[in-house]
PDB file of C-alpha atoms and ligand atoms in Angstrom:
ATOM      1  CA  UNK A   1     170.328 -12.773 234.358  1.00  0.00           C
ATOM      2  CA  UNK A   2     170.894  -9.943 236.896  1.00  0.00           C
ATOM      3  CA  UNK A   3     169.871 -11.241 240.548  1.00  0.00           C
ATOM      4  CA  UNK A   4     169.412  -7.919 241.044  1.00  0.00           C
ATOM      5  CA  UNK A   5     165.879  -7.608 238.806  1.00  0.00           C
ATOM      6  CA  UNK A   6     164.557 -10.571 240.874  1.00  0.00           C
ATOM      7  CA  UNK A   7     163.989  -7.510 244.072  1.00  0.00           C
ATOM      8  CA  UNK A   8     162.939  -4.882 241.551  1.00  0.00           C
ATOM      9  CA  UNK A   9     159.856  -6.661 240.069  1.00  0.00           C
ATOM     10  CA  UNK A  10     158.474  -7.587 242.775  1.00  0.00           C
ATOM     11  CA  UNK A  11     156.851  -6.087 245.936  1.00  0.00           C
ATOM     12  CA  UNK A  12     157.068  -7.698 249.456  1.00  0.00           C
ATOM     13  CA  UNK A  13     154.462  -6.163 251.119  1.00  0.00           C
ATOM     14  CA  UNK A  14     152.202  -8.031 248.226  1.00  0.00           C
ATOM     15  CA  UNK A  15     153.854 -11.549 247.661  1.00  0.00           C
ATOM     16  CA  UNK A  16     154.504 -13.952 249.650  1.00  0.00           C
ATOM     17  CA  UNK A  17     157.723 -15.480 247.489  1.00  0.00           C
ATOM     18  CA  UNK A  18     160.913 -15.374 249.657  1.00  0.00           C
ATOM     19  CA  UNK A  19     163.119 -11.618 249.538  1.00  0.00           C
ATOM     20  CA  UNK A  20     166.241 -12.035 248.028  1.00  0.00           C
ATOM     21  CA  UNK A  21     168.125 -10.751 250.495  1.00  0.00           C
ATOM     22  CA  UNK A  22     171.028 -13.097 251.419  1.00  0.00           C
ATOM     23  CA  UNK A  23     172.908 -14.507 248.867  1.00  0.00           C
ATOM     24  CA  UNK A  24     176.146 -16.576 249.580  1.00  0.00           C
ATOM     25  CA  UNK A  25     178.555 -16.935 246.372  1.00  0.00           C
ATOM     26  CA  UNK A  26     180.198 -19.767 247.931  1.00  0.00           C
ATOM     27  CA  UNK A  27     183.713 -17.659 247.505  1.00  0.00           C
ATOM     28  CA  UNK A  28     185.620 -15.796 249.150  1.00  0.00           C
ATOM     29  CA  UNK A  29     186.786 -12.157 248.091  1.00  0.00           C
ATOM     30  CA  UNK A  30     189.883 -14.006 247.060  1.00  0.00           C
ATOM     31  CA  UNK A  31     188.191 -16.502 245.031  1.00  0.00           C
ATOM     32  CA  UNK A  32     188.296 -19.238 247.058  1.00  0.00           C
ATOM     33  CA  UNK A  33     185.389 -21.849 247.874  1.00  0.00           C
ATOM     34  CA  UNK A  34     184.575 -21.816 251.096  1.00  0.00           C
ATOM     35  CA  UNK A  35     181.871 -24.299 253.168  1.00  0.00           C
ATOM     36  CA  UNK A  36     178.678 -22.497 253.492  1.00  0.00           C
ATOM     37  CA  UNK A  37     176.482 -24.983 254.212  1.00  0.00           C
ATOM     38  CA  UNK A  38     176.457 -28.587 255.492  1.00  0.00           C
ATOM     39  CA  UNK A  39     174.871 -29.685 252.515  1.00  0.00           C
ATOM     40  CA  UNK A  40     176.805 -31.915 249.737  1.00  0.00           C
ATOM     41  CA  UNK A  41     174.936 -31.609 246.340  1.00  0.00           C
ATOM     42  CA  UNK A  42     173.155 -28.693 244.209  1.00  0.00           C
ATOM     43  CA  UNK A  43     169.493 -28.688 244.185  1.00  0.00           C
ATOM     44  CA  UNK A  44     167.038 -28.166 241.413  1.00  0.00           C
ATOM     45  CA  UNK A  45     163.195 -27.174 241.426  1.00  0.00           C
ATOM     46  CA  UNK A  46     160.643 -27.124 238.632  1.00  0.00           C
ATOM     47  CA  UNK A  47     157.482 -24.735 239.649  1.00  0.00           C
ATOM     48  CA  UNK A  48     154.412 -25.577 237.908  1.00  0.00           C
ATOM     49  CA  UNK A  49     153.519 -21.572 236.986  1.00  0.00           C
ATOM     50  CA  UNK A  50     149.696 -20.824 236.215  1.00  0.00           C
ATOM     51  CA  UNK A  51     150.771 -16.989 235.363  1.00  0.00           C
ATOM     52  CA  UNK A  52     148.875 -15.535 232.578  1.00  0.00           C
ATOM     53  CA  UNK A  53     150.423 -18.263 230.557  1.00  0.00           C
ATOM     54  CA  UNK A  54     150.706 -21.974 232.112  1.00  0.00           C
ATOM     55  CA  UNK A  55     154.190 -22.639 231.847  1.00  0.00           C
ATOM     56  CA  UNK A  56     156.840 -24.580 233.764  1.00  0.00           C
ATOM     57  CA  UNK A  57     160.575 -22.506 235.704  1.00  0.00           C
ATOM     58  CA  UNK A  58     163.223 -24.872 235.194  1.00  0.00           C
ATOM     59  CA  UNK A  59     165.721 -23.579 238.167  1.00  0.00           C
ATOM     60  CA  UNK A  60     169.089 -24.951 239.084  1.00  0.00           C
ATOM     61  CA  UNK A  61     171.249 -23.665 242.272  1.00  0.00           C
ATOM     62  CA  UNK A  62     174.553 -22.531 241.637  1.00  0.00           C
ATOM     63  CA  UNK A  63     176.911 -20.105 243.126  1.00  0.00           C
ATOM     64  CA  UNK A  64     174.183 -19.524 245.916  1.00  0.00           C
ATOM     65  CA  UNK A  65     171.198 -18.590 243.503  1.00  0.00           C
ATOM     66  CA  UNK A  66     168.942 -20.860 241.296  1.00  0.00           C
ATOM     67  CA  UNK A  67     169.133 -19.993 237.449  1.00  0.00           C
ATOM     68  CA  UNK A  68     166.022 -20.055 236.160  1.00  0.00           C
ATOM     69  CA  UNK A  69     164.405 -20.689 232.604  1.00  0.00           C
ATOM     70  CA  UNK A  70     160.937 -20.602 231.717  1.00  0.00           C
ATOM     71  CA  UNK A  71     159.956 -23.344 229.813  1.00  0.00           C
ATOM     72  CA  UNK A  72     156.761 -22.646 227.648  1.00  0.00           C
ATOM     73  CA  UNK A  73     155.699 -26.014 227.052  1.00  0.00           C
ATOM     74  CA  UNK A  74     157.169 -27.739 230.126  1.00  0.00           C
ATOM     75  CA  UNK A  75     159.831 -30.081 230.221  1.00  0.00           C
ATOM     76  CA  UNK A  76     160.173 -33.095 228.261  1.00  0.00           C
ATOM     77  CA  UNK A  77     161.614 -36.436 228.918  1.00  0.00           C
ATOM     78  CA  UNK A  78     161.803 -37.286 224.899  1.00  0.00           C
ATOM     79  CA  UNK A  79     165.435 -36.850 223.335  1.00  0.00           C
ATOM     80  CA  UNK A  80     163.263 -35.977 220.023  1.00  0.00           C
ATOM     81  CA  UNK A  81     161.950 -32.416 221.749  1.00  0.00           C
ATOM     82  CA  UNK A  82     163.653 -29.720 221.597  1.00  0.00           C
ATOM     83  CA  UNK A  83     161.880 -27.578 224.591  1.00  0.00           C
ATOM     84  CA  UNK A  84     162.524 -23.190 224.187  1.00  0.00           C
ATOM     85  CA  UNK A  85     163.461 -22.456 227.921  1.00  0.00           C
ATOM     86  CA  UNK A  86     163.691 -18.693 228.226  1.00  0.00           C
ATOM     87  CA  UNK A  87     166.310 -17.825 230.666  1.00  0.00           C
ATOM     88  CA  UNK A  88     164.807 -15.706 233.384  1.00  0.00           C
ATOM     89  CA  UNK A  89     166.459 -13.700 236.745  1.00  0.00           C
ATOM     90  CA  UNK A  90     168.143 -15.574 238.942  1.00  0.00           C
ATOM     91  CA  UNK A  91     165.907 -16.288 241.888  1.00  0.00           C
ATOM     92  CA  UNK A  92     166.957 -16.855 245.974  1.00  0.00           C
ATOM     93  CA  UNK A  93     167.733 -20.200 247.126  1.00  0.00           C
ATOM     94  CA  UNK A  94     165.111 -20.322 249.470  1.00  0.00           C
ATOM     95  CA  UNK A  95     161.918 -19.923 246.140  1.00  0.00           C
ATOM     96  CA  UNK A  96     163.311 -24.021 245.747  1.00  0.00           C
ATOM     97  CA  UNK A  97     160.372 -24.328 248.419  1.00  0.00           C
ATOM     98  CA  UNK A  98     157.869 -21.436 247.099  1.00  0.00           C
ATOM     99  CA  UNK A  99     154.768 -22.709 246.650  1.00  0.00           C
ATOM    100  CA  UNK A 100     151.657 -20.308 246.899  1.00  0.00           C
ATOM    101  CA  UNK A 101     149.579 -17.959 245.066  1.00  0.00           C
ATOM    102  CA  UNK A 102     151.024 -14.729 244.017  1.00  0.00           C
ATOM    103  CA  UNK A 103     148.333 -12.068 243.978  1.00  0.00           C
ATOM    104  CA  UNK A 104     146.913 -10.369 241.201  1.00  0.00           C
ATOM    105  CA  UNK A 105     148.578  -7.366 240.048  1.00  0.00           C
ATOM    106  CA  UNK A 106     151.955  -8.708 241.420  1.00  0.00           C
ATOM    107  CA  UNK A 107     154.562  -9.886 238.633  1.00  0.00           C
ATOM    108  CA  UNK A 108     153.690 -13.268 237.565  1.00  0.00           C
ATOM    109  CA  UNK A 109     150.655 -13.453 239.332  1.00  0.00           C
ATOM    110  CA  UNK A 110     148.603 -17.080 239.398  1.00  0.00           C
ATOM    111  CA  UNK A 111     149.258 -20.113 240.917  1.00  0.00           C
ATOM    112  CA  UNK A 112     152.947 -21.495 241.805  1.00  0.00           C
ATOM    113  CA  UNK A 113     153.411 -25.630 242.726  1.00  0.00           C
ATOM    114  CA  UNK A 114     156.550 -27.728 242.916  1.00  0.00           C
ATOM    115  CA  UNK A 115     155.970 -29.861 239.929  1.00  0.00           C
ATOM    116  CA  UNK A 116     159.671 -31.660 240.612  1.00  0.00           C
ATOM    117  CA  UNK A 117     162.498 -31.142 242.664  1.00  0.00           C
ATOM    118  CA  UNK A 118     165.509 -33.225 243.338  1.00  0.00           C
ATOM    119  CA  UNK A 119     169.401 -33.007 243.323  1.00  0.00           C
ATOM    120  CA  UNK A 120     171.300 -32.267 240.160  1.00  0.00           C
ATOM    121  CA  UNK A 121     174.970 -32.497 239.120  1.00  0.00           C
ATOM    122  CA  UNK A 122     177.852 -31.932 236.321  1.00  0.00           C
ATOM    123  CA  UNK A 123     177.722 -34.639 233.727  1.00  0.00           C
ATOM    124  CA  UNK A 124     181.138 -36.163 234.595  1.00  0.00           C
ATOM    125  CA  UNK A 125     181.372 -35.978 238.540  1.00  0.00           C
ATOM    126  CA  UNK A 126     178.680 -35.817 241.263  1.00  0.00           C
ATOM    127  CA  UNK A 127     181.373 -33.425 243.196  1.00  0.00           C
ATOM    128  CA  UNK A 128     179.240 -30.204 244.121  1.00  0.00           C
ATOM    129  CA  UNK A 129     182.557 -28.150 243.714  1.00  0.00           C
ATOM    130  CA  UNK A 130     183.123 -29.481 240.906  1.00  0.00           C
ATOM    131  CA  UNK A 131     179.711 -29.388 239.569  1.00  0.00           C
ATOM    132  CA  UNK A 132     179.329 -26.277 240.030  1.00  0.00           C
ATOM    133  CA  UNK A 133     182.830 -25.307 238.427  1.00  0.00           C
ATOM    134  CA  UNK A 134     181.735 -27.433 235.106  1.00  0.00           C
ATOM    135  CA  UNK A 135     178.423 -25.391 235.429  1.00  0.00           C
ATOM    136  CA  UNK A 136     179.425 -22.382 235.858  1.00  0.00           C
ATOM    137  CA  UNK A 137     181.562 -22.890 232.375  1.00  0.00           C
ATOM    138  CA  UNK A 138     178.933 -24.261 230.808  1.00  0.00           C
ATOM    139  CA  UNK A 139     176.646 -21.117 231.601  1.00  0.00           C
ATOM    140  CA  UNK A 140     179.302 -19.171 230.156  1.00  0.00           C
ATOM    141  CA  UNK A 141     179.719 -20.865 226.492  1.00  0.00           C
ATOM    142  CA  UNK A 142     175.871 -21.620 226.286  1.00  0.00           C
ATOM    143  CA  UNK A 143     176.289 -25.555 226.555  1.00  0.00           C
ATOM    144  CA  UNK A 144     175.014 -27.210 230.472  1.00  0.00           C
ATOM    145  CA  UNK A 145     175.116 -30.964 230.405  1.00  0.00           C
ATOM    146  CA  UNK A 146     173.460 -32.050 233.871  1.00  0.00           C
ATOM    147  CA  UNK A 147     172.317 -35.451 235.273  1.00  0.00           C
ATOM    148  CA  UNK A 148     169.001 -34.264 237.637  1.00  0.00           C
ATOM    149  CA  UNK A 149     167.356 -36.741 240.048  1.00  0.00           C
ATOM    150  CA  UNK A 150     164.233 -35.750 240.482  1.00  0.00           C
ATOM    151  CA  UNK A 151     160.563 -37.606 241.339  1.00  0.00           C
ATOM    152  CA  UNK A 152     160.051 -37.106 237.419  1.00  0.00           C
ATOM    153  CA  UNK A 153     162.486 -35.475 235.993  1.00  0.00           C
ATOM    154  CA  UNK A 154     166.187 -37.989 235.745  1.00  0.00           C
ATOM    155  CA  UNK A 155     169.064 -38.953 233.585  1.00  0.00           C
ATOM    156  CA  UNK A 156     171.034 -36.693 231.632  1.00  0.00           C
ATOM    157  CA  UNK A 157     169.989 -33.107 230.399  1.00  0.00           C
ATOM    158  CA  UNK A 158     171.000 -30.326 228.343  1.00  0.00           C
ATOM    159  CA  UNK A 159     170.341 -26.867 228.120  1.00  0.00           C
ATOM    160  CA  UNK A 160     171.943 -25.408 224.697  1.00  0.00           C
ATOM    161  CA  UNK A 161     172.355 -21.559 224.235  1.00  0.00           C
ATOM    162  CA  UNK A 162     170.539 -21.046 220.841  1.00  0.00           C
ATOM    163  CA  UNK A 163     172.562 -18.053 219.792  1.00  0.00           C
ATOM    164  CA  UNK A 164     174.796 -14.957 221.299  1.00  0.00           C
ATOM    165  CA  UNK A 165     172.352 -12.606 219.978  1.00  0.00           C
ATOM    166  CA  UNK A 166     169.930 -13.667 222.012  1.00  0.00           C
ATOM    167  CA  UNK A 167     171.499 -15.025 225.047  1.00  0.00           C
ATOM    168  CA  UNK A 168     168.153 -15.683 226.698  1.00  0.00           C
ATOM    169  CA  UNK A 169     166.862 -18.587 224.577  1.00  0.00           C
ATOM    170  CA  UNK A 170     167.655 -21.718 225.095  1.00  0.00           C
ATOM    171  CA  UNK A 171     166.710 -25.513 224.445  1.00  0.00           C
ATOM    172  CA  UNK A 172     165.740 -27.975 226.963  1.00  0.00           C
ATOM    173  CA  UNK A 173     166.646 -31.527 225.841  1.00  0.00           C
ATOM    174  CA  UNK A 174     166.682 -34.700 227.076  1.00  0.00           C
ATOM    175  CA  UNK A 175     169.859 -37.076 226.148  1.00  0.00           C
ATOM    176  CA  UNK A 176     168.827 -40.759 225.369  1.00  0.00           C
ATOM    177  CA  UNK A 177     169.700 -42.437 228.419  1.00  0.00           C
ATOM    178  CA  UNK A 178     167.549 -45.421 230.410  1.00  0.00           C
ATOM    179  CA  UNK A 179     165.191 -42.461 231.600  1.00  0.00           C
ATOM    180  CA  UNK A 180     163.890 -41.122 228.355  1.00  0.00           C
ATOM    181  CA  UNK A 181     160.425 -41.947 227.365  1.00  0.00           C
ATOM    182  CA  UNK A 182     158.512 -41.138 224.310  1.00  0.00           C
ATOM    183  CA  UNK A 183     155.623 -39.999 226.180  1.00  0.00           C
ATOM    184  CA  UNK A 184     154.690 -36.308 227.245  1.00  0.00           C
ATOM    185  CA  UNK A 185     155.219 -36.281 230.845  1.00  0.00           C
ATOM    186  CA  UNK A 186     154.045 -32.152 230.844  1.00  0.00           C
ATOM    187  CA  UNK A 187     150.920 -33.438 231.668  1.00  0.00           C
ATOM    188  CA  UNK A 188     151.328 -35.371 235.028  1.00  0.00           C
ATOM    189  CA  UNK A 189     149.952 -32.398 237.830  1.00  0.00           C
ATOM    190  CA  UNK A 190     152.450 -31.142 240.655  1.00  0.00           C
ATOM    191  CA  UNK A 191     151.832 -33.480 243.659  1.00  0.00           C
ATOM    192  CA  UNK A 192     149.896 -29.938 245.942  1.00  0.00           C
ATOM    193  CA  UNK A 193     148.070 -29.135 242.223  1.00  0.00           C
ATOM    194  CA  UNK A 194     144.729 -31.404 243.573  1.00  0.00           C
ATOM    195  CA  UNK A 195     144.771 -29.830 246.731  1.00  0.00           C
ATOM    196  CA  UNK A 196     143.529 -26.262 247.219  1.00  0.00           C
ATOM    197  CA  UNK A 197     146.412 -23.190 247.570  1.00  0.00           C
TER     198      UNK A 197
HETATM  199 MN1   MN B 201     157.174 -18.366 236.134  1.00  0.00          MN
END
């Protein structure tokens, strides 16, 4: 989803969430990676939303953005769930550390807490080049198999592309690996939810 529609639905003077201003690709005008930051793996947040709707952002950095889902229901760490994640604009790299209230009559207005955050990486290699190559592929043909380390969230995920014709719907599910649980861990609060924004 457009980076672009991140700026145009909101308004600065009114939010406190980070401007998208700077965004580094990682590449080059030729195409070729270049070091942009000291840093050695991809990130991943999950914000705890209490919009008009209570629901939980799924967003993974890649390519100098996080991609970002909504997930209705929250995430689930039960292979038997199949979780609707709603793919939404890409957001800056620096909302990883948004937490806050956005006002009323600002888009998506409520309540925002880090529910989980961690590192995240390609199935097959813990490379962040790499990663984000098999990522990047795997945004493309609608199929993201991603190992997250995370205070809650761990062990291997996918996010499946239901169907072309709607290329914003998705499924959130968790492989069966020593981390999944049969137990609904959307209810466990954000560490910040007790405390008052
Ligand atoms: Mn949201």
């Amino acid at each position: 989803m457009p980076f672009e529609d991140y700026q145009k639905k909101r308004n600065f003077d009114s939010t406190s969430e980070p401007k998208a201003e700077s965004v580094s690709t990682g590449e080059s005008n030729l195409g070729e990676a270049i070091p942009i930051k000291s840093k050695d793996m991809l990130e991943f947040v999950v914000h705890k939303h209490f919009a008009s709707h209570l629901h939980f952002d799924l967003r993974l950095e890649l390519d100098g953005v996080l991609k970002s889902w909504a997930v209705p229901k929250g995430p689930s760490i039960n292979p038997k769930d199949k979780k609707l994640a709603v793919m939404v604009e890409d957001h800056p790299l620096e909302y990883k550390d948004f937490e806050g209230i956005i006002p009323e009559g600002n888009y998506g207005a409520g309540k925002v807490y880090i529910w989980d955050y961690g590192t995240y990486h390609a199935l097959d290699t813990d490379d962040m080049q790499q990663s984000s190559r098999i990522l990047r592929e795997g945004l493309e043909k609608g199929h993201m198999t991603f190992i997250l380390s995370g205070e809650k969230l761990r062990g291997e995920f996918a996010l499946i592309r239901l169907k072309k014709a709607s290329p914003k719907d998705w499924l959130l599910i968790k492989k069966n690996d020593e981390f999944a649980a049969e137990i609904d861990i959307s209810v466990l609060e954000a560490p910040g939810e007790a405390a008052v924004l």
